[in-house]
Coordinates of C-alpha atoms in Angstrom, one line a residue:
X20 CA -0.2 7.0 32.6
X21 CA 3.2 7.5 34.2
X22 CA 2.5 4.5 36.5
X23 CA 2.1 2.3 33.3
X24 CA 5.5 3.4 31.9
X25 CA 8.5 1.1 32.2
X26 CA 10.8 4.1 33.1
X27 CA 10.2 7.5 34.5
X28 CA 12.7 10.4 34.5
X29 CA 11.9 13.0 37.2
X30 CA 14.1 16.0 37.8
X31 CA 14.1 19.8 38.4
X32 CA 16.1 22.0 36.1
X33 CA 17.2 25.5 37.1
X34 CA 17.7 28.3 34.6
X35 CA 19.0 31.5 36.1
X36 CA 18.2 35.0 34.8
X37 CA 20.4 36.1 31.9
X38 CA 20.9 39.5 30.3
X39 CA 20.2 40.3 26.7
X40 CA 23.5 42.2 26.6
X41 CA 22.7 44.1 23.3
X42 CA 25.5 46.3 22.1
X43 CA 23.5 49.5 22.2
X44 CA 22.3 50.3 25.7
X45 CA 18.9 51.8 26.5
X46 CA 18.4 55.4 25.3
X47 CA 15.7 57.9 24.6
X48 CA 15.6 61.5 23.4
X49 CA 12.5 63.8 23.8
X50 CA 11.5 67.3 22.6
X51 CA 8.3 69.3 22.1
X52 CA 7.4 70.1 18.5
X53 CA 5.8 73.2 16.9
X54 CA 2.3 71.8 17.6
X55 CA 2.9 71.3 21.3
X56 CA 3.2 67.5 21.0
X57 CA 5.7 65.3 22.9
X58 CA 8.1 63.7 20.4
X59 CA 10.0 60.6 21.7
X60 CA 12.9 59.1 19.7
X61 CA 13.8 55.8 21.4
X62 CA 15.7 52.6 20.9
X63 CA 12.6 50.5 21.1
X64 CA 11.0 47.5 19.5
X65 CA 7.5 48.7 20.2
X66 CA 6.6 52.2 19.1
X67 CA 2.9 51.9 19.5
X68 CA 3.1 50.1 22.9
X69 CA 5.6 52.7 24.1
X70 CA 3.1 55.5 23.1
X71 CA 0.3 53.7 25.0
X72 CA 2.4 53.2 28.1
X73 CA 3.7 56.8 28.1
X74 CA 0.1 58.0 27.7
X75 CA -0.9 56.1 30.8
X76 CA 2.2 57.1 32.8
X77 CA 1.9 60.8 32.0
X78 CA -1.9 61.0 32.1
X79 CA -2.1 62.6 28.6
X80 CA -3.9 61.5 25.4
X81 CA -2.0 59.3 23.0
X82 CA -2.7 61.9 20.3
X83 CA -0.3 64.3 22.2
X84 CA 2.6 61.8 21.8
X85 CA 4.7 60.7 18.8
X86 CA 7.1 57.8 19.2
X87 CA 9.6 56.9 16.5
X88 CA 12.5 54.5 16.2
X89 CA 15.8 55.4 14.5
X90 CA 18.3 52.6 13.7
X91 CA 18.9 50.6 16.8
X92 CA 21.7 48.4 17.9
X93 CA 20.1 45.2 19.1
X94 CA 17.2 44.4 21.4
X95 CA 16.6 40.7 21.8
X96 CA 13.4 41.5 23.8
X97 CA 15.1 44.0 26.2
X98 CA 13.6 46.9 24.3
X99 CA 10.1 45.3 24.3
X100 CA 9.7 46.8 27.7
X101 CA 9.6 50.6 28.4
X102 CA 12.8 50.9 30.4
X103 CA 14.2 54.4 29.7
X104 CA 11.3 56.2 28.0
X105 CA 9.2 57.4 30.8
X106 CA 11.8 59.6 32.6
X107 CA 12.9 61.9 29.8
X108 CA 9.3 62.1 28.6
X109 CA 8.2 63.3 32.0
X110 CA 11.0 65.9 32.1
X111 CA 10.2 67.3 28.6
X112 CA 6.4 67.3 29.2
X113 CA 6.8 69.2 32.4
X114 CA 9.5 71.6 31.4
X115 CA 9.0 71.9 27.6
X116 CA 12.8 71.5 27.2
X117 CA 14.5 68.7 25.2
X118 CA 15.9 65.8 27.3
X119 CA 17.8 62.7 26.8
X120 CA 18.7 59.6 28.8
X121 CA 21.4 57.2 27.8
X122 CA 22.1 54.2 30.0
X123 CA 25.7 53.2 30.8
X124 CA 26.5 49.5 30.5
X125 CA 26.4 49.3 34.3
X126 CA 22.8 50.8 34.3
X127 CA 21.8 48.4 31.5
X128 CA 23.0 45.5 33.6
X129 CA 21.5 46.6 36.9
X130 CA 18.2 48.3 35.9
X131 CA 16.8 46.4 33.0
X132 CA 14.6 43.4 32.3
X133 CA 16.6 40.1 32.1
X134 CA 15.3 36.6 31.3
X135 CA 13.0 35.0 33.8
X136 CA 14.7 32.7 36.3
X137 CA 12.8 29.4 36.2
X138 CA 12.7 26.1 37.9
X139 CA 11.2 23.5 35.6
X140 CA 10.2 20.1 37.1
X141 CA 9.5 17.4 34.6
X142 CA 8.3 13.8 34.9
X143 CA 8.7 11.9 31.6
X144 CA 7.5 8.4 31.1
X145 CA 8.5 5.9 28.4
X146 CA 8.4 2.2 27.6
X147 CA 11.5 0.0 27.1
X148 CA 11.2 0.2 23.4
X149 CA 11.7 4.0 23.6
X150 CA 8.1 5.1 23.1
X151 CA 7.5 8.3 25.1
X152 CA 4.0 8.2 26.5
X153 CA 3.6 11.0 29.0
X154 CA 5.1 14.3 30.1
X155 CA 4.2 16.2 33.3
X156 CA 5.7 19.7 33.5
X157 CA 5.6 22.2 36.3
X158 CA 7.3 25.6 36.0
X159 CA 8.0 28.0 38.8
X160 CA 8.9 31.4 37.4
X161 CA 10.5 34.4 39.1
X162 CA 9.1 37.6 37.7
X163 CA 11.2 39.9 40.0
X164 CA 9.8 43.0 41.6
X165 CA 7.0 43.6 39.0
X166 CA 4.7 41.5 36.8
X167 CA 6.3 42.7 33.6
X168 CA 5.7 39.8 31.2
X169 CA 5.1 37.6 34.3
X170 CA 2.0 35.7 33.3
X171 CA 2.9 35.3 29.6
X172 CA 6.5 34.1 29.5
X173 CA 5.9 31.1 31.8
X174 CA 3.3 29.6 29.4
X175 CA 5.8 29.1 26.6
X176 CA 7.9 26.8 28.9
X177 CA 5.3 24.1 28.3
X178 CA 3.4 25.1 25.2
X179 CA 6.7 25.3 23.1
X180 CA 8.4 22.2 24.5
X181 CA 5.8 19.4 25.1
X182 CA 4.3 19.5 21.5
X183 CA 7.7 18.5 20.0
X184 CA 6.7 14.9 20.9
X185 CA 3.8 13.6 18.9
X186 CA 3.7 10.2 20.5
X187 CA 2.3 11.4 23.8
X188 CA -0.8 9.8 25.1
X189 CA -1.0 12.2 28.1
X190 CA 0.5 15.5 29.1
X191 CA 0.0 18.0 31.9
X192 CA 1.4 21.5 32.2
X193 CA 1.1 23.7 35.3
X194 CA 2.9 26.8 36.6
X195 CA 3.2 29.4 39.2
X196 CA 4.8 32.9 39.0
X197 CA 6.3 34.5 42.1
X198 CA 7.3 38.1 42.9
X199 CA 10.7 38.7 44.5
X200 CA 13.0 41.6 45.4
X201 CA 15.2 41.4 42.3
X202 CA 15.2 43.1 38.9
X203 CA 11.9 42.8 37.1
X204 CA 12.2 40.1 34.4
X205 CA 11.1 40.8 30.9
X206 CA 11.3 39.5 27.3
X207 CA 14.5 37.8 26.1
X208 CA 14.8 35.8 22.8
X209 CA 13.1 32.4 23.3
X210 CA 10.7 33.9 25.9
X211 CA 10.2 30.9 28.2
X212 CA 10.5 28.3 25.6
X213 CA 14.3 28.3 26.2
X214 CA 13.8 27.3 29.8
X215 CA 11.2 24.6 29.1
X216 CA 13.2 23.1 26.2
X217 CA 16.3 22.8 28.4
X218 CA 14.3 20.7 30.8
X219 CA 12.4 18.6 28.3
X220 CA 15.3 17.9 26.0
X221 CA 17.6 17.0 28.9
X222 CA 15.1 14.6 30.3
X223 CA 14.6 12.9 26.9
X224 CA 18.3 12.5 26.5
X225 CA 18.5 11.0 30.0
X226 CA 15.7 8.7 29.2
X227 CA 17.6 7.5 26.1
X228 CA 20.7 6.8 28.2
X229 CA 18.6 4.8 30.8
X230 CA 17.0 2.7 28.1
X231 CA 20.3 2.3 26.2
X232 CA 19.0 4.0 23.1
X233 CA 20.8 6.5 20.9
X234 CA 19.3 10.0 21.8
X235 CA 18.8 10.7 18.1
X236 CA 16.9 7.4 17.7
X237 CA 14.5 8.1 20.6
X238 CA 13.7 11.5 19.0
X239 CA 13.2 10.0 15.6
X240 CA 10.8 7.5 17.2
X241 CA 8.7 10.2 19.0
X242 CA 9.0 13.6 17.3
X243 CA 6.0 15.4 15.8
X244 CA 5.7 15.1 12.0
X245 CA 4.1 17.0 9.2
X246 CA 0.3 16.8 9.2
X247 CA 0.1 15.7 12.9
X248 CA -2.4 17.3 15.2
X249 CA -0.7 19.0 18.2
X250 CA -3.1 19.1 21.2
X251 CA -0.5 20.7 23.5
X252 CA 0.1 23.5 20.9
X253 CA -3.2 25.3 21.1
X254 CA -4.9 22.5 19.1
X255 CA -3.0 23.4 15.9
X256 CA -1.8 21.0 13.2
X257 CA 1.8 20.9 12.0
X258 CA 1.0 21.9 8.4
X259 CA 4.7 22.5 7.7
X260 CA 7.2 20.4 9.6
X261 CA 10.6 19.2 8.3
X262 CA 11.9 18.2 11.8
X263 CA 12.7 14.7 10.6
X264 CA 14.8 16.0 7.7
X265 CA 16.5 18.4 10.1
X266 CA 17.6 15.5 12.4
X267 CA 18.8 13.5 9.4
X268 CA 20.8 16.4 7.9
X269 CA 22.4 17.5 11.2
X270 CA 23.4 13.9 12.1
X271 CA 25.2 13.6 8.7
X272 CA 26.9 17.0 9.1
X273 CA 28.4 16.3 12.5
X274 CA 29.3 12.6 11.8
X275 CA 27.2 11.5 14.8
X276 CA 27.6 7.7 14.2
X277 CA 31.4 7.9 14.3
X278 CA 31.6 10.3 17.3
X279 CA 28.7 9.1 19.6
X280 CA 28.9 8.9 22.6
X281 CA 32.6 10.0 23.2
X282 CA 36.2 9.4 22.3
X283 CA 39.1 9.5 24.8
X284 CA 41.9 11.7 23.4
X285 CA 44.5 10.1 25.6
X286 CA 45.6 13.4 27.3
X287 CA 43.0 13.6 30.0
X288 CA 40.6 15.1 27.5
X289 CA 37.5 13.5 25.9
X290 CA 35.5 14.5 22.9
X291 CA 31.8 13.9 22.9
X292 CA 28.6 14.9 21.1
X293 CA 25.1 16.1 22.2
X294 CA 21.8 16.8 20.5
X295 CA 18.7 18.8 21.1
X296 CA 15.5 19.7 19.1
X297 CA 13.6 23.0 19.5
X298 CA 10.4 24.7 18.4
X299 CA 9.0 28.2 18.8
X300 CA 6.1 30.1 17.2
X301 CA 5.5 32.7 14.5
X302 CA 3.8 35.6 16.3
X303 CA 1.0 35.4 18.9
X304 CA -2.0 33.8 17.2
X305 CA -5.2 35.9 17.4
X306 CA -3.3 38.8 19.0
X307 CA -0.4 40.2 17.0
X308 CA -1.2 42.7 14.3
X309 CA 1.1 43.6 11.4
X310 CA 0.4 46.4 8.9
X311 CA 2.1 47.8 5.8
X312 CA 1.5 50.8 3.6
X313 CA 2.9 50.7 0.0
X314 CA 2.8 53.9 -2.1
X315 CA 3.6 54.4 -5.8
X316 CA 5.6 57.6 -6.1
X317 CA 5.6 60.0 -9.0
X318 CA 8.9 58.7 -10.3
X319 CA 7.7 55.1 -10.6
X320 CA 9.4 54.0 -7.4
X321 CA 7.8 52.8 -4.2
X322 CA 7.7 53.8 -0.5
X323 CA 7.0 51.0 2.1
X324 CA 5.9 52.2 5.5
X325 CA 6.0 49.7 8.4
X326 CA 6.0 49.9 12.2
X327 CA 7.8 46.6 12.7
X328 CA 11.2 47.5 14.3
X329 CA 14.4 46.4 12.6
X330 CA 16.9 46.1 15.5
X331 CA 19.6 44.4 13.4
X332 CA 17.3 41.5 12.5
X333 CA 17.0 42.7 8.9
X334 CA 13.2 43.0 8.7
X335 CA 13.5 46.3 6.7
X336 CA 15.4 44.3 4.0
X337 CA 13.2 41.2 4.1
X338 CA 9.9 43.2 3.9
X339 CA 11.4 45.3 1.1
X340 CA 12.4 42.0 -0.7
X341 CA 8.8 40.7 -0.4
X342 CA 7.5 44.0 -1.8
X343 CA 10.0 43.9 -4.7
X344 CA 9.0 40.3 -5.4
X345 CA 5.3 41.1 -5.6
X346 CA 5.8 44.2 -7.7
X347 CA 8.5 42.6 -9.9
X348 CA 11.1 45.3 -9.4
X349 CA 14.5 45.7 -7.9
X350 CA 14.8 46.0 -4.1
X351 CA 16.5 49.3 -4.8
X352 CA 13.2 50.6 -6.1
X353 CA 11.6 50.2 -2.6
X354 CA 12.3 52.9 0.0
X355 CA 11.5 51.7 3.5
X356 CA 10.1 54.2 6.1
X357 CA 10.7 52.9 9.6
X358 CA 8.6 52.8 12.7
X359 CA 6.9 56.0 13.6
X360 CA 3.5 56.3 15.3
X361 CA 2.6 59.4 13.2
X362 CA 3.3 58.0 9.8
X363 CA 3.4 54.1 10.0
X364 CA 0.3 52.0 10.1
X365 CA -0.4 50.2 13.4
X366 CA 1.8 47.3 14.2
X367 CA 2.1 45.7 17.6
X368 CA 5.9 45.7 17.2
X369 CA 8.8 43.3 16.6
X370 CA 8.6 40.6 19.2
X371 CA 7.3 37.0 19.4
X372 CA 9.0 36.2 16.1
X373 CA 6.3 38.0 14.3
X374 CA 7.8 40.4 11.7
X375 CA 8.4 38.2 8.7
X376 CA 5.3 36.0 9.3
X377 CA 2.7 38.5 10.4
X378 CA 3.9 41.8 8.9
X379 CA 5.2 40.0 5.8
X380 CA 1.7 38.8 4.9
X381 CA 0.4 42.4 5.2
X382 CA 3.1 43.5 2.8
X383 CA 2.2 40.8 0.3
X384 CA -1.5 41.7 0.4
X385 CA -0.8 45.5 0.1
X386 CA 1.4 45.0 -2.9
X387 CA -1.1 42.8 -4.7
X388 CA -3.8 45.3 -4.2
X389 CA -1.6 48.2 -5.4
X390 CA -0.7 46.1 -8.5
X391 CA -4.4 45.8 -9.2
X392 CA -4.8 49.6 -9.1
X393 CA -1.8 50.1 -11.4
X394 CA -3.4 47.7 -13.9
X395 CA -6.8 49.5 -13.7
X396 CA -5.1 52.9 -14.3
X397 CA -3.2 51.5 -17.3
X398 CA -6.4 50.1 -18.8
X399 CA -8.0 53.5 -18.5
X400 CA -5.1 55.3 -20.1
X401 CA -4.8 52.7 -22.9
X402 CA -8.6 52.9 -23.4
X403 CA -9.1 49.2 -22.8
X404 CA -12.3 47.9 -21.2
X405 CA -10.9 45.4 -18.7
X406 CA -7.6 45.1 -16.9
X407 CA -8.0 41.3 -16.6
X408 CA -5.7 40.4 -19.5
X409 CA -3.1 43.0 -18.9
X410 CA 0.4 42.0 -18.0
X411 CA 2.8 43.9 -15.6
X412 CA 6.5 43.3 -15.7
X413 CA 7.5 45.8 -13.0
X414 CA 8.5 48.5 -15.6
X415 CA 5.5 48.6 -17.9
X416 CA 1.9 47.3 -18.4
X417 CA 1.2 45.7 -21.8
X418 CA -1.9 44.3 -23.5
X419 CA -1.0 41.1 -25.4
X420 CA -4.2 41.4 -27.6
X421 CA -3.7 45.0 -29.0
X422 CA 0.0 45.2 -28.5
X423 CA -0.4 48.5 -26.6
X424 CA 1.9 49.2 -23.6
X425 CA 2.5 52.0 -21.1
X426 CA 5.4 52.6 -18.7
X427 CA 5.1 52.6 -14.9
X428 CA 6.6 56.1 -14.9
X429 CA 3.9 57.4 -17.2
X430 CA 1.2 55.8 -15.0
X431 CA 2.7 57.4 -11.9
X432 CA 3.0 60.8 -13.6
X433 CA -0.6 60.6 -14.8
X434 CA -1.7 59.9 -11.2
X435 CA -0.9 63.5 -10.4
X436 CA -3.4 65.0 -12.8
X437 CA -7.1 64.5 -13.1
X438 CA -7.0 61.3 -11.1
X439 CA -9.5 59.7 -8.7
X440 CA -7.6 56.6 -7.8
X441 CA -5.1 56.6 -4.9
X442 CA -1.9 54.7 -5.4
X443 CA -1.3 54.1 -1.7
X444 CA -2.6 50.9 -0.1
X445 CA -2.6 49.9 3.6
X446 CA -3.2 46.3 4.6
X447 CA -3.4 44.8 8.0
X448 CA -2.8 41.1 9.0
X449 CA -3.4 39.0 12.1
X450 CA -3.1 35.3 12.0
X451 CA -5.4 32.8 13.8
X452 CA -2.5 30.3 14.0
X453 CA 1.2 30.5 14.9
X454 CA 2.9 27.9 12.8
X455 CA 6.0 26.7 14.7
X456 CA 9.5 26.7 13.1
X457 CA 11.6 23.6 14.1
X458 CA 15.3 23.2 14.6
X459 CA 17.9 20.6 15.5
X460 CA 21.2 21.4 17.1
X461 CA 24.2 19.1 17.5
X462 CA 27.4 19.9 19.3
X463 CA 30.9 18.4 19.6
X464 CA 32.9 19.4 22.6
X465 CA 36.3 18.6 24.1
X466 CA 36.1 18.3 27.9
X467 CA 39.2 18.3 30.2
X468 CA 38.4 15.8 32.9
X469 CA 40.9 17.4 35.3
X470 CA 39.6 20.9 35.2
X471 CA 36.1 20.5 33.8
X472 CA 36.8 23.0 31.1
X473 CA 34.7 22.7 27.9
X474 CA 35.8 23.7 24.5
X475 CA 33.1 24.0 21.7
X476 CA 34.7 22.3 18.6
X477 CA 31.8 22.2 16.2
X478 CA 28.1 23.2 16.4
X479 CA 25.7 22.2 13.5
X480 CA 22.2 23.6 13.3
X481 CA 19.6 22.7 10.8
X482 CA 16.5 24.9 10.8
X483 CA 13.0 24.6 9.3
X484 CA 11.7 28.2 9.1
X485 CA 9.4 27.4 6.2
X486 CA 10.8 29.1 3.1
X487 CA 13.9 31.2 4.0
X488 CA 13.1 34.6 2.5
X489 CA 16.7 35.8 2.7
X490 CA 19.1 32.8 3.4
X491 CA 22.0 35.1 4.3
X492 CA 20.1 37.1 6.9
X493 CA 18.5 33.8 8.2
X494 CA 22.0 32.3 8.6
X495 CA 23.2 35.3 10.5
X496 CA 20.2 35.1 12.8
X497 CA 21.0 31.4 13.6
X498 CA 24.6 32.1 14.2
X499 CA 23.8 35.0 16.6
X500 CA 21.3 33.0 18.5
X501 CA 23.6 30.0 18.8
X502 CA 26.3 32.4 20.2
X503 CA 23.8 33.7 22.8
X504 CA 22.6 30.2 23.6
X505 CA 26.2 28.9 24.1
X506 CA 26.9 31.9 26.4
X507 CA 23.7 31.1 28.4
X508 CA 24.7 27.4 28.6
X509 CA 28.3 27.9 29.7
X510 CA 29.0 31.4 31.2
X511 CA 26.1 33.7 31.7
X512 CA 23.9 34.2 34.8
X513 CA 22.7 37.0 37.1
X514 CA 23.7 36.8 40.7
X515 CA 22.8 39.1 43.6
X516 CA 24.6 40.0 46.8
X517 CA 22.9 39.5 50.2
X518 CA 21.8 43.2 50.0
X519 CA 20.2 42.6 46.5
X520 CA 22.9 44.2 44.4
X521 CA 23.6 42.7 41.0
X522 CA 27.2 41.2 41.0
X523 CA 27.6 41.2 37.2
X524 CA 27.3 44.9 36.5
X525 CA 29.8 45.1 33.6
X526 CA 31.2 42.9 30.8
X527 CA 34.2 42.2 33.1
X528 CA 31.9 40.2 35.4
X529 CA 29.1 39.2 33.0
X530 CA 30.9 36.9 30.6
X531 CA 29.5 37.1 27.0
X532 CA 31.2 34.7 24.7
X533 CA 33.5 36.1 22.0
X534 CA 33.9 34.7 18.5
X535 CA 36.7 32.3 19.7
X536 CA 34.4 30.8 22.5
X537 CA 31.7 29.6 20.2
X538 CA 33.8 27.3 18.0
X539 CA 32.8 26.4 14.4
X540 CA 29.1 27.2 13.7
X541 CA 27.6 25.5 10.7
X542 CA 24.0 26.3 9.6
X543 CA 21.8 24.7 7.0
X544 CA 18.1 25.0 6.2
X545 CA 15.5 22.3 5.5
X546 CA 12.6 24.0 3.7
X547 CA 9.0 23.3 4.4
X548 CA 6.1 25.4 2.9
X549 CA 3.9 27.2 5.4
X550 CA 0.5 27.9 3.6
X551 CA -0.4 30.7 5.9
X552 CA 2.9 32.6 5.7
X553 CA 4.2 35.0 3.1
X554 CA 5.9 33.0 0.3
X555 CA 5.7 30.0 2.6
X556 CA 7.8 31.5 5.4
X557 CA 7.7 30.9 9.1
X558 CA 9.7 32.7 11.8
X559 CA 13.4 32.3 12.8
X560 CA 14.2 35.0 15.3
X561 CA 13.8 33.2 18.6
X562 CA 14.1 29.4 18.0
X563 CA 17.8 29.7 17.3
X564 CA 18.7 30.3 21.0
X565 CA 17.0 27.1 22.3
X566 CA 19.2 24.2 21.4
X567 CA 22.7 24.9 22.9
X568 CA 21.9 24.4 26.6
X569 CA 20.3 20.9 26.3
X570 CA 22.7 19.8 23.6
X571 CA 25.8 20.8 25.6
X572 CA 24.3 19.2 28.8
X573 CA 23.9 16.0 26.7
X574 CA 27.5 16.2 25.5
X575 CA 28.8 16.7 29.0
X576 CA 26.9 13.6 30.1
X577 CA 28.3 11.6 27.2
X578 CA 31.8 12.7 28.2
X579 CA 31.5 12.3 32.0
X580 CA 28.3 10.4 33.0
X581 CA 27.2 13.6 34.9
X582 CA 23.9 15.5 34.3
X583 CA 24.3 19.2 35.1
X584 CA 20.7 20.5 35.7
X585 CA 21.5 24.1 36.5
X586 CA 22.7 26.7 34.0
X587 CA 25.3 27.8 33.4
X588 CA 27.3 24.5 33.0
X589 CA 30.5 25.8 34.5
X590 CA 33.9 24.0 34.7
X591 CA 33.6 24.1 38.5
X592 CA 30.3 22.2 38.5
X593 CA 31.8 19.5 36.2
X594 CA 35.1 19.3 38.2
X595 CA 33.2 19.0 41.5
X596 CA 30.8 16.5 40.1
X597 CA 33.7 14.3 38.8
X598 CA 35.3 14.5 42.3
X599 CA 32.1 13.3 43.9
X600 CA 31.8 10.5 41.3
X601 CA 35.3 9.2 42.3

């Protein structure tokens, strides 16, 4: 198929390892309780997986271990791996004494699980009219000293990048994973899709430049659209896809037509724009499990128990909102009980953008079932044969026919005396599909042609995450992800000395962007409705980090004619490239 194309772009793109750099470092506290069980309080995203891993490591039954999560200060995938838990758990199990282990920032930088370094080689073929016909992708992934997330992350570099283009007649994706004597790589927001999208989107922008087509036009011509079958995405169909509307809105927001490709500012600086699309998933289809328990308390309020881990993502709030919506009450009436292997129903944890989509559906189902039980109890108390015609407004149940009504507080009080119906419901959800959210990012930069320095002036992002459940929290997610993506694109990377020591062992060396480095961030949403999601929602947690690298690379090309194919895109690389150009 590539041989039949008028133009073929073929390049290798190199994405170096990057640190999650969450504000709270790794930490775990352990003690033995009254019943001789090991209690582990940890800053973790995965209480049930942590219990399983500790059970294997210590050679003791899972029933002897309790893992719980307090409030935690960021994770981004770093805490999806058991980094700190095993050592204090071993000490407490052997000595019976409490123990704790708190990583310094240096330890978090040198003994953690950063993003997988990947080399992505792409061959992309298109016709003169801009029709993209074939993509051939090969990824070489460096998993470090151990295979932690080794075989899984690499798959997303192809599965979450190739399907963005619905015009393909042929595609191929292959990969290899290698061990090396560096830190073991792990999960980091974007989880492989970030690396693949950098390569695919950069190649598409280069193809547009070669063909003399606007990079937005080539995307509009070839992008996946709603209702389209996606053979490269596990054979799923895009039942909810507003990608075309995202492109249109972002183009309007940034004023693309007036600014593309670049403007000379007359002082050695140029201003240019760049674009990228992205997609991700919503949980791991056929694998991830989300559960929720909702209980009516004796005061007419509710307790929601979940094992999804809120690490600053806001899932405690969002899941409580869903419960409040179903039960027609205020969010203040829902008390959330966080992740604890003794009290929370099984949940595989907060990763793979699964909390809102997978666990949210379990919350929705549990609340609907509890509502049914409340209506049945009300019918019994009001001596009405059937609950079918009863109405519940969150505070009381009423019967339109007889005019009878009874308050929720009375129902909950009656549940404590001569009652055979439990007012506690647990529901579990696993989805056979993983509907992808879509996103478009466009950036305006100012580039100094003498030094190669880049200033981010404006970044617009338009996201299709289905129905945004909480637009404020969703917006904060997008802004945070863009900040991380901009850092990865311009400043961040993990380097080693010849002896294998990490060079960037503090925030003095590992440059995370501050608020002034990311420019103006503007975020909007284009809603689609995902039929399999709670209230039509899809995920948003990971996709938001994927557009900055290829968008900034495109903007650099539009300003200088240089393609930088290795991250980060430093001023040195640009300055040296411009000198070679001369």
